[in-house]
Amino acid sequence: MKILTNMLLFSLAFLAVTASAEIQKFGDLDVNYNVITTDTLAPEIAKAYGIKRSKNRLLLTVAVSRPDERGVPRAVTADVMAYTINMIELHRKIKMRRISEGEAIYYMGDFGFAAPDFLRFTINVTESGSGKPHKIEFQRNFEKF
């Protein structure tokens, strides 16, 4: 029961995070992504997923989906790799982990950073069985807290 409760809490938190997420389309494949500071997570969510809450930690979330025959988005399994490059050109790989909750599949990675910083993100998404990677690049400016 506790695991189910944690999964529900994370699902609600993830929905709140993805409500402001960006979407990149590759044909009929949708990749939703967002990055937030981990201090915005509810304490019970952070604890359930082993994420340290801090203004100096970021959480990258990715969800991959494709509409079914009725147009309802359905989760798609993928290999998700991500990294950042900061203002002084330091490359850092983000260790992404897969979270499966019933039919829902999310990918997330958290990591520390030193504000202020301007980070460029690259996410490579390869749908399982496809072999063709899709690349997303975006940038964020994180001010001093």
PDB file of N, CA and C in Angstrom, residues 47-114:
ATOM      1  N   LYS A  47      11.568  12.201  -0.882  1.00  0.00           N
ATOM      2  CA  LYS A  47      12.001  11.077  -0.051  1.00  0.00           C
ATOM      3  C   LYS A  47      11.701   9.744  -0.720  1.00  0.00           C
ATOM      4  N   ALA A  48      10.509   9.615  -1.285  1.00  0.00           N
ATOM      5  CA  ALA A  48      10.103   8.349  -1.917  1.00  0.00           C
ATOM      6  C   ALA A  48      11.021   7.966  -3.080  1.00  0.00           C
ATOM      7  N   TYR A  49      11.561   8.952  -3.776  1.00  0.00           N
ATOM      8  CA  TYR A  49      12.401   8.672  -4.943  1.00  0.00           C
ATOM      9  C   TYR A  49      13.877   8.967  -4.717  1.00  0.00           C
ATOM     10  N   GLY A  50      14.250   9.206  -3.459  1.00  0.00           N
ATOM     11  CA  GLY A  50      15.654   9.404  -3.129  1.00  0.00           C
ATOM     12  C   GLY A  50      16.254  10.652  -3.752  1.00  0.00           C
ATOM     13  N   ILE A  51      15.463  11.721  -3.824  1.00  0.00           N
ATOM     14  CA  ILE A  51      15.926  12.973  -4.414  1.00  0.00           C
ATOM     15  C   ILE A  51      16.157  13.983  -3.301  1.00  0.00           C
ATOM     16  N   LYS A  52      17.339  14.574  -3.268  1.00  0.00           N
ATOM     17  CA  LYS A  52      17.641  15.584  -2.264  1.00  0.00           C
ATOM     18  C   LYS A  52      17.005  16.909  -2.682  1.00  0.00           C
ATOM     19  N   ARG A  53      16.211  17.486  -1.797  1.00  0.00           N
ATOM     20  CA  ARG A  53      15.580  18.778  -2.079  1.00  0.00           C
ATOM     21  C   ARG A  53      16.580  19.894  -1.825  1.00  0.00           C
ATOM     22  N   SER A  54      16.796  20.742  -2.841  1.00  0.00           N
ATOM     23  CA  SER A  54      17.756  21.832  -2.712  1.00  0.00           C
ATOM     24  C   SER A  54      17.567  22.837  -3.840  1.00  0.00           C
ATOM     25  N   LYS A  55      17.880  24.088  -3.559  1.00  0.00           N
ATOM     26  CA  LYS A  55      17.877  25.115  -4.603  1.00  0.00           C
ATOM     27  C   LYS A  55      19.058  24.935  -5.544  1.00  0.00           C
ATOM     28  N   ASN A  56      20.026  24.133  -5.124  1.00  0.00           N
ATOM     29  CA  ASN A  56      21.219  23.893  -5.935  1.00  0.00           C
ATOM     30  C   ASN A  56      21.237  22.493  -6.544  1.00  0.00           C
ATOM     31  N   ARG A  57      20.062  21.908  -6.691  1.00  0.00           N
ATOM     32  CA  ARG A  57      19.929  20.623  -7.396  1.00  0.00           C
ATOM     33  C   ARG A  57      18.810  20.771  -8.415  1.00  0.00           C
ATOM     34  N   LEU A  58      18.998  20.146  -9.552  1.00  0.00           N
ATOM     35  CA  LEU A  58      18.005  20.189 -10.618  1.00  0.00           C
ATOM     36  C   LEU A  58      17.456  18.804 -10.885  1.00  0.00           C
ATOM     37  N   LEU A  59      16.211  18.753 -11.315  1.00  0.00           N
ATOM     38  CA  LEU A  59      15.561  17.514 -11.709  1.00  0.00           C
ATOM     39  C   LEU A  59      15.108  17.670 -13.155  1.00  0.00           C
ATOM     40  N   LEU A  60      15.629  16.809 -14.023  1.00  0.00           N
ATOM     41  CA  LEU A  60      15.216  16.761 -15.417  1.00  0.00           C
ATOM     42  C   LEU A  60      14.221  15.623 -15.552  1.00  0.00           C
ATOM     43  N   THR A  61      13.046  15.923 -16.089  1.00  0.00           N
ATOM     44  CA  THR A  61      12.027  14.904 -16.308  1.00  0.00           C
ATOM     45  C   THR A  61      11.728  14.800 -17.800  1.00  0.00           C
ATOM     46  N   VAL A  62      11.516  13.563 -18.253  1.00  0.00           N
ATOM     47  CA  VAL A  62      11.226  13.299 -19.657  1.00  0.00           C
ATOM     48  C   VAL A  62      10.132  12.236 -19.714  1.00  0.00           C
ATOM     49  N   ALA A  63       9.157  12.440 -20.576  1.00  0.00           N
ATOM     50  CA  ALA A  63       8.121  11.440 -20.832  1.00  0.00           C
ATOM     51  C   ALA A  63       7.950  11.335 -22.345  1.00  0.00           C
ATOM     52  N   VAL A  64       7.880  10.107 -22.846  1.00  0.00           N
ATOM     53  CA  VAL A  64       7.776   9.859 -24.279  1.00  0.00           C
ATOM     54  C   VAL A  64       6.435   9.169 -24.531  1.00  0.00           C
ATOM     55  N   SER A  65       5.687   9.675 -25.504  1.00  0.00           N
ATOM     56  CA  SER A  65       4.372   9.101 -25.784  1.00  0.00           C
ATOM     57  C   SER A  65       4.039   9.179 -27.269  1.00  0.00           C
ATOM     58  N   ARG A  66       3.035   8.393 -27.616  1.00  0.00           N
ATOM     59  CA  ARG A  66       2.500   8.374 -28.977  1.00  0.00           C
ATOM     60  C   ARG A  66       0.998   8.169 -28.839  1.00  0.00           C
ATOM     61  N   PRO A  67       0.192   8.876 -29.653  1.00  0.00           N
ATOM     62  CA  PRO A  67      -1.254   8.675 -29.546  1.00  0.00           C
ATOM     63  C   PRO A  67      -1.677   7.309 -30.078  1.00  0.00           C
ATOM     64  N   ASP A  68      -2.652   6.700 -29.381  1.00  0.00           N
ATOM     65  CA  ASP A  68      -3.196   5.428 -29.865  1.00  0.00           C
ATOM     66  C   ASP A  68      -4.217   5.712 -30.967  1.00  0.00           C
ATOM     67  N   GLU A  69      -4.939   4.699 -31.386  1.00  0.00           N
ATOM     68  CA  GLU A  69      -5.892   4.851 -32.494  1.00  0.00           C
ATOM     69  C   GLU A  69      -7.025   5.834 -32.189  1.00  0.00           C
ATOM     70  N   ARG A  70      -7.269   6.099 -30.898  1.00  0.00           N
ATOM     71  CA  ARG A  70      -8.294   7.078 -30.503  1.00  0.00           C
ATOM     72  C   ARG A  70      -7.698   8.452 -30.224  1.00  0.00           C
ATOM     73  N   GLY A  71      -6.382   8.577 -30.382  1.00  0.00           N
ATOM     74  CA  GLY A  71      -5.725   9.859 -30.141  1.00  0.00           C
ATOM     75  C   GLY A  71      -5.299  10.079 -28.706  1.00  0.00           C
ATOM     76  N   VAL A  72      -5.443   9.055 -27.850  1.00  0.00           N
ATOM     77  CA  VAL A  72      -5.051   9.150 -26.443  1.00  0.00           C
ATOM     78  C   VAL A  72      -3.550   8.892 -26.333  1.00  0.00           C
ATOM     79  N   PRO A  73      -2.792   9.807 -25.712  1.00  0.00           N
ATOM     80  CA  PRO A  73      -1.342   9.578 -25.581  1.00  0.00           C
ATOM     81  C   PRO A  73      -1.051   8.333 -24.748  1.00  0.00           C
ATOM     82  N   ARG A  74      -0.158   7.488 -25.242  1.00  0.00           N
ATOM     83  CA  ARG A  74       0.266   6.272 -24.544  1.00  0.00           C
ATOM     84  C   ARG A  74       1.780   6.308 -24.384  1.00  0.00           C
ATOM     85  N   ALA A  75       2.243   5.927 -23.208  1.00  0.00           N
ATOM     86  CA  ALA A  75       3.679   5.925 -22.918  1.00  0.00           C
ATOM     87  C   ALA A  75       4.417   4.998 -23.865  1.00  0.00           C
ATOM     88  N   VAL A  76       5.614   5.419 -24.224  1.00  0.00           N
ATOM     89  CA  VAL A  76       6.487   4.661 -25.102  1.00  0.00           C
ATOM     90  C   VAL A  76       7.801   4.422 -24.365  1.00  0.00           C
ATOM     91  N   THR A  77       8.295   3.189 -24.418  1.00  0.00           N
ATOM     92  CA  THR A  77       9.586   2.865 -23.814  1.00  0.00           C
ATOM     93  C   THR A  77      10.703   3.394 -24.706  1.00  0.00           C
ATOM     94  N   ALA A  78      11.711   3.990 -24.085  1.00  0.00           N
ATOM     95  CA  ALA A  78      12.807   4.580 -24.858  1.00  0.00           C
ATOM     96  C   ALA A  78      14.095   4.543 -24.044  1.00  0.00           C
ATOM     97  N   ASP A  79      15.195   4.702 -24.743  1.00  0.00           N
ATOM     98  CA  ASP A  79      16.471   4.964 -24.089  1.00  0.00           C
ATOM     99  C   ASP A  79      16.621   6.473 -24.055  1.00  0.00           C
ATOM    100  N   VAL A  80      16.822   7.021 -22.861  1.00  0.00           N
ATOM    101  CA  VAL A  80      16.938   8.462 -22.701  1.00  0.00           C
ATOM    102  C   VAL A  80      18.307   8.770 -22.108  1.00  0.00           C
ATOM    103  N   MET A  81      19.089   9.537 -22.840  1.00  0.00           N
ATOM    104  CA  MET A  81      20.400   9.981 -22.368  1.00  0.00           C
ATOM    105  C   MET A  81      20.408  11.504 -22.389  1.00  0.00           C
ATOM    106  N   ALA A  82      21.025  12.111 -21.378  1.00  0.00           N
ATOM    107  CA  ALA A  82      21.031  13.568 -21.299  1.00  0.00           C
ATOM    108  C   ALA A  82      22.348  14.063 -20.725  1.00  0.00           C
ATOM    109  N   TYR A  83      22.699  15.271 -21.115  1.00  0.00           N
ATOM    110  CA  TYR A  83      23.861  15.924 -20.523  1.00  0.00           C
ATOM    111  C   TYR A  83      23.687  17.432 -20.576  1.00  0.00           C
ATOM    112  N   THR A  84      24.514  18.119 -19.789  1.00  0.00           N
ATOM    113  CA  THR A  84      24.507  19.578 -19.772  1.00  0.00           C
ATOM    114  C   THR A  84      25.897  20.089 -20.100  1.00  0.00           C
ATOM    115  N   ILE A  85      25.925  21.330 -20.529  1.00  0.00           N
ATOM    116  CA  ILE A  85      27.180  22.072 -20.714  1.00  0.00           C
ATOM    117  C   ILE A  85      26.950  23.414 -20.023  1.00  0.00           C
ATOM    118  N   ASN A  86      27.869  23.777 -19.119  1.00  0.00           N
ATOM    119  CA  ASN A  86      27.672  25.025 -18.383  1.00  0.00           C
ATOM    120  C   ASN A  86      28.422  26.184 -19.056  1.00  0.00           C
ATOM    121  N   MET A  87      28.466  27.329 -18.372  1.00  0.00           N
ATOM    122  CA  MET A  87      29.062  28.544 -18.935  1.00  0.00           C
ATOM    123  C   MET A  87      30.543  28.400 -19.254  1.00  0.00           C
ATOM    124  N   ILE A  88      31.245  27.531 -18.536  1.00  0.00           N
ATOM    125  CA  ILE A  88      32.682  27.367 -18.794  1.00  0.00           C
ATOM    126  C   ILE A  88      32.962  26.117 -19.622  1.00  0.00           C
ATOM    127  N   GLU A  89      31.909  25.670 -20.335  1.00  0.00           N
ATOM    128  CA  GLU A  89      32.002  24.547 -21.267  1.00  0.00           C
ATOM    129  C   GLU A  89      32.282  23.197 -20.598  1.00  0.00           C
ATOM    130  N   LEU A  90      31.912  23.065 -19.333  1.00  0.00           N
ATOM    131  CA  LEU A  90      32.064  21.802 -18.625  1.00  0.00           C
ATOM    132  C   LEU A  90      30.886  20.897 -18.979  1.00  0.00           C
ATOM    133  N   HIS A  91      31.193  19.724 -19.548  1.00  0.00           N
ATOM    134  CA  HIS A  91      30.163  18.746 -19.918  1.00  0.00           C
ATOM    135  C   HIS A  91      29.864  17.862 -18.714  1.00  0.00           C
ATOM    136  N   ARG A  92      28.585  17.556 -18.518  1.00  0.00           N
ATOM    137  CA  ARG A  92      28.194  16.700 -17.410  1.00  0.00           C
ATOM    138  C   ARG A  92      27.059  15.788 -17.854  1.00  0.00           C
ATOM    139  N   LYS A  93      27.283  14.495 -17.731  1.00  0.00           N
ATOM    140  CA  LYS A  93      26.240  13.531 -18.065  1.00  0.00           C
ATOM    141  C   LYS A  93      25.238  13.482 -16.919  1.00  0.00           C
ATOM    142  N   ILE A  94      23.953  13.419 -17.274  1.00  0.00           N
ATOM    143  CA  ILE A  94      22.886  13.301 -16.289  1.00  0.00           C
ATOM    144  C   ILE A  94      22.445  11.840 -16.273  1.00  0.00           C
ATOM    145  N   LYS A  95      22.582  11.206 -15.133  1.00  0.00           N
ATOM    146  CA  LYS A  95      22.167   9.811 -15.024  1.00  0.00           C
ATOM    147  C   LYS A  95      20.641   9.770 -14.947  1.00  0.00           C
ATOM    148  N   MET A  96      20.029   9.241 -16.001  1.00  0.00           N
ATOM    149  CA  MET A  96      18.576   9.166 -16.084  1.00  0.00           C
ATOM    150  C   MET A  96      18.118   7.794 -15.595  1.00  0.00           C
ATOM    151  N   ARG A  97      17.024   7.790 -14.856  1.00  0.00           N
ATOM    152  CA  ARG A  97      16.453   6.515 -14.428  1.00  0.00           C
ATOM    153  C   ARG A  97      15.005   6.434 -14.872  1.00  0.00           C
ATOM    154  N   ARG A  98      14.599   5.215 -15.126  1.00  0.00           N
ATOM    155  CA  ARG A  98      13.247   4.959 -15.612  1.00  0.00           C
ATOM    156  C   ARG A  98      12.325   4.667 -14.434  1.00  0.00           C
ATOM    157  N   ILE A  99      11.159   5.302 -14.443  1.00  0.00           N
ATOM    158  CA  ILE A  99      10.130   5.068 -13.442  1.00  0.00           C
ATOM    159  C   ILE A  99       8.912   4.536 -14.186  1.00  0.00           C
ATOM    160  N   SER A 100       8.450   3.340 -13.830  1.00  0.00           N
ATOM    161  CA  SER A 100       7.257   2.758 -14.441  1.00  0.00           C
ATOM    162  C   SER A 100       6.179   2.645 -13.384  1.00  0.00           C
ATOM    163  N   GLU A 101       5.009   3.163 -13.702  1.00  0.00           N
ATOM    164  CA  GLU A 101       3.863   3.116 -12.796  1.00  0.00           C
ATOM    165  C   GLU A 101       2.653   2.701 -13.613  1.00  0.00           C
ATOM    166  N   GLY A 102       2.362   1.419 -13.615  1.00  0.00           N
ATOM    167  CA  GLY A 102       1.273   0.926 -14.447  1.00  0.00           C
ATOM    168  C   GLY A 102       1.631   1.138 -15.908  1.00  0.00           C
ATOM    169  N   GLU A 103       0.788   1.863 -16.627  1.00  0.00           N
ATOM    170  CA  GLU A 103       1.058   2.148 -18.036  1.00  0.00           C
ATOM    171  C   GLU A 103       1.939   3.385 -18.227  1.00  0.00           C
ATOM    172  N   ALA A 104       2.146   4.152 -17.172  1.00  0.00           N
ATOM    173  CA  ALA A 104       2.938   5.377 -17.266  1.00  0.00           C
ATOM    174  C   ALA A 104       4.431   5.051 -17.158  1.00  0.00           C
ATOM    175  N   ILE A 105       5.224   5.746 -17.961  1.00  0.00           N
ATOM    176  CA  ILE A 105       6.678   5.606 -17.931  1.00  0.00           C
ATOM    177  C   ILE A 105       7.275   7.010 -17.933  1.00  0.00           C
ATOM    178  N   TYR A 106       8.177   7.277 -16.977  1.00  0.00           N
ATOM    179  CA  TYR A 106       8.855   8.565 -16.883  1.00  0.00           C
ATOM    180  C   TYR A 106      10.347   8.305 -16.791  1.00  0.00           C
ATOM    181  N   TYR A 107      11.118   9.289 -17.177  1.00  0.00           N
ATOM    182  CA  TYR A 107      12.569   9.238 -17.024  1.00  0.00           C
ATOM    183  C   TYR A 107      12.965  10.492 -16.269  1.00  0.00           C
ATOM    184  N   MET A 108      13.828  10.315 -15.283  1.00  0.00           N
ATOM    185  CA  MET A 108      14.249  11.480 -14.515  1.00  0.00           C
ATOM    186  C   MET A 108      15.692  11.339 -14.078  1.00  0.00           C
ATOM    187  N   GLY A 109      16.332  12.480 -13.922  1.00  0.00           N
ATOM    188  CA  GLY A 109      17.697  12.534 -13.435  1.00  0.00           C
ATOM    189  C   GLY A 109      17.881  13.800 -12.631  1.00  0.00           C
ATOM    190  N   ASP A 110      18.531  13.686 -11.473  1.00  0.00           N
ATOM    191  CA  ASP A 110      18.785  14.873 -10.667  1.00  0.00           C
ATOM    192  C   ASP A 110      20.283  15.034 -10.461  1.00  0.00           C
ATOM    193  N   PHE A 111      20.698  16.294 -10.296  1.00  0.00           N
ATOM    194  CA  PHE A 111      22.127  16.589 -10.188  1.00  0.00           C
ATOM    195  C   PHE A 111      22.308  17.973  -9.573  1.00  0.00           C
ATOM    196  N   GLY A 112      23.474  18.164  -8.978  1.00  0.00           N
ATOM    197  CA  GLY A 112      23.792  19.454  -8.367  1.00  0.00           C
ATOM    198  C   GLY A 112      24.351  20.432  -9.389  1.00  0.00           C
ATOM    199  N   PHE A 113      24.223  21.701  -9.069  1.00  0.00           N
ATOM    200  CA  PHE A 113      24.809  22.757  -9.885  1.00  0.00           C
ATOM    201  C   PHE A 113      25.059  23.956  -8.987  1.00  0.00           C
ATOM    202  N   ALA A 114      25.873  24.889  -9.451  1.00  0.00           N
ATOM    203  CA  ALA A 114      26.198  26.079  -8.665  1.00  0.00           C
ATOM    204  C   ALA A 114      25.580  27.296  -9.342  1.00  0.00           C
TER     205      ALA A 114
END
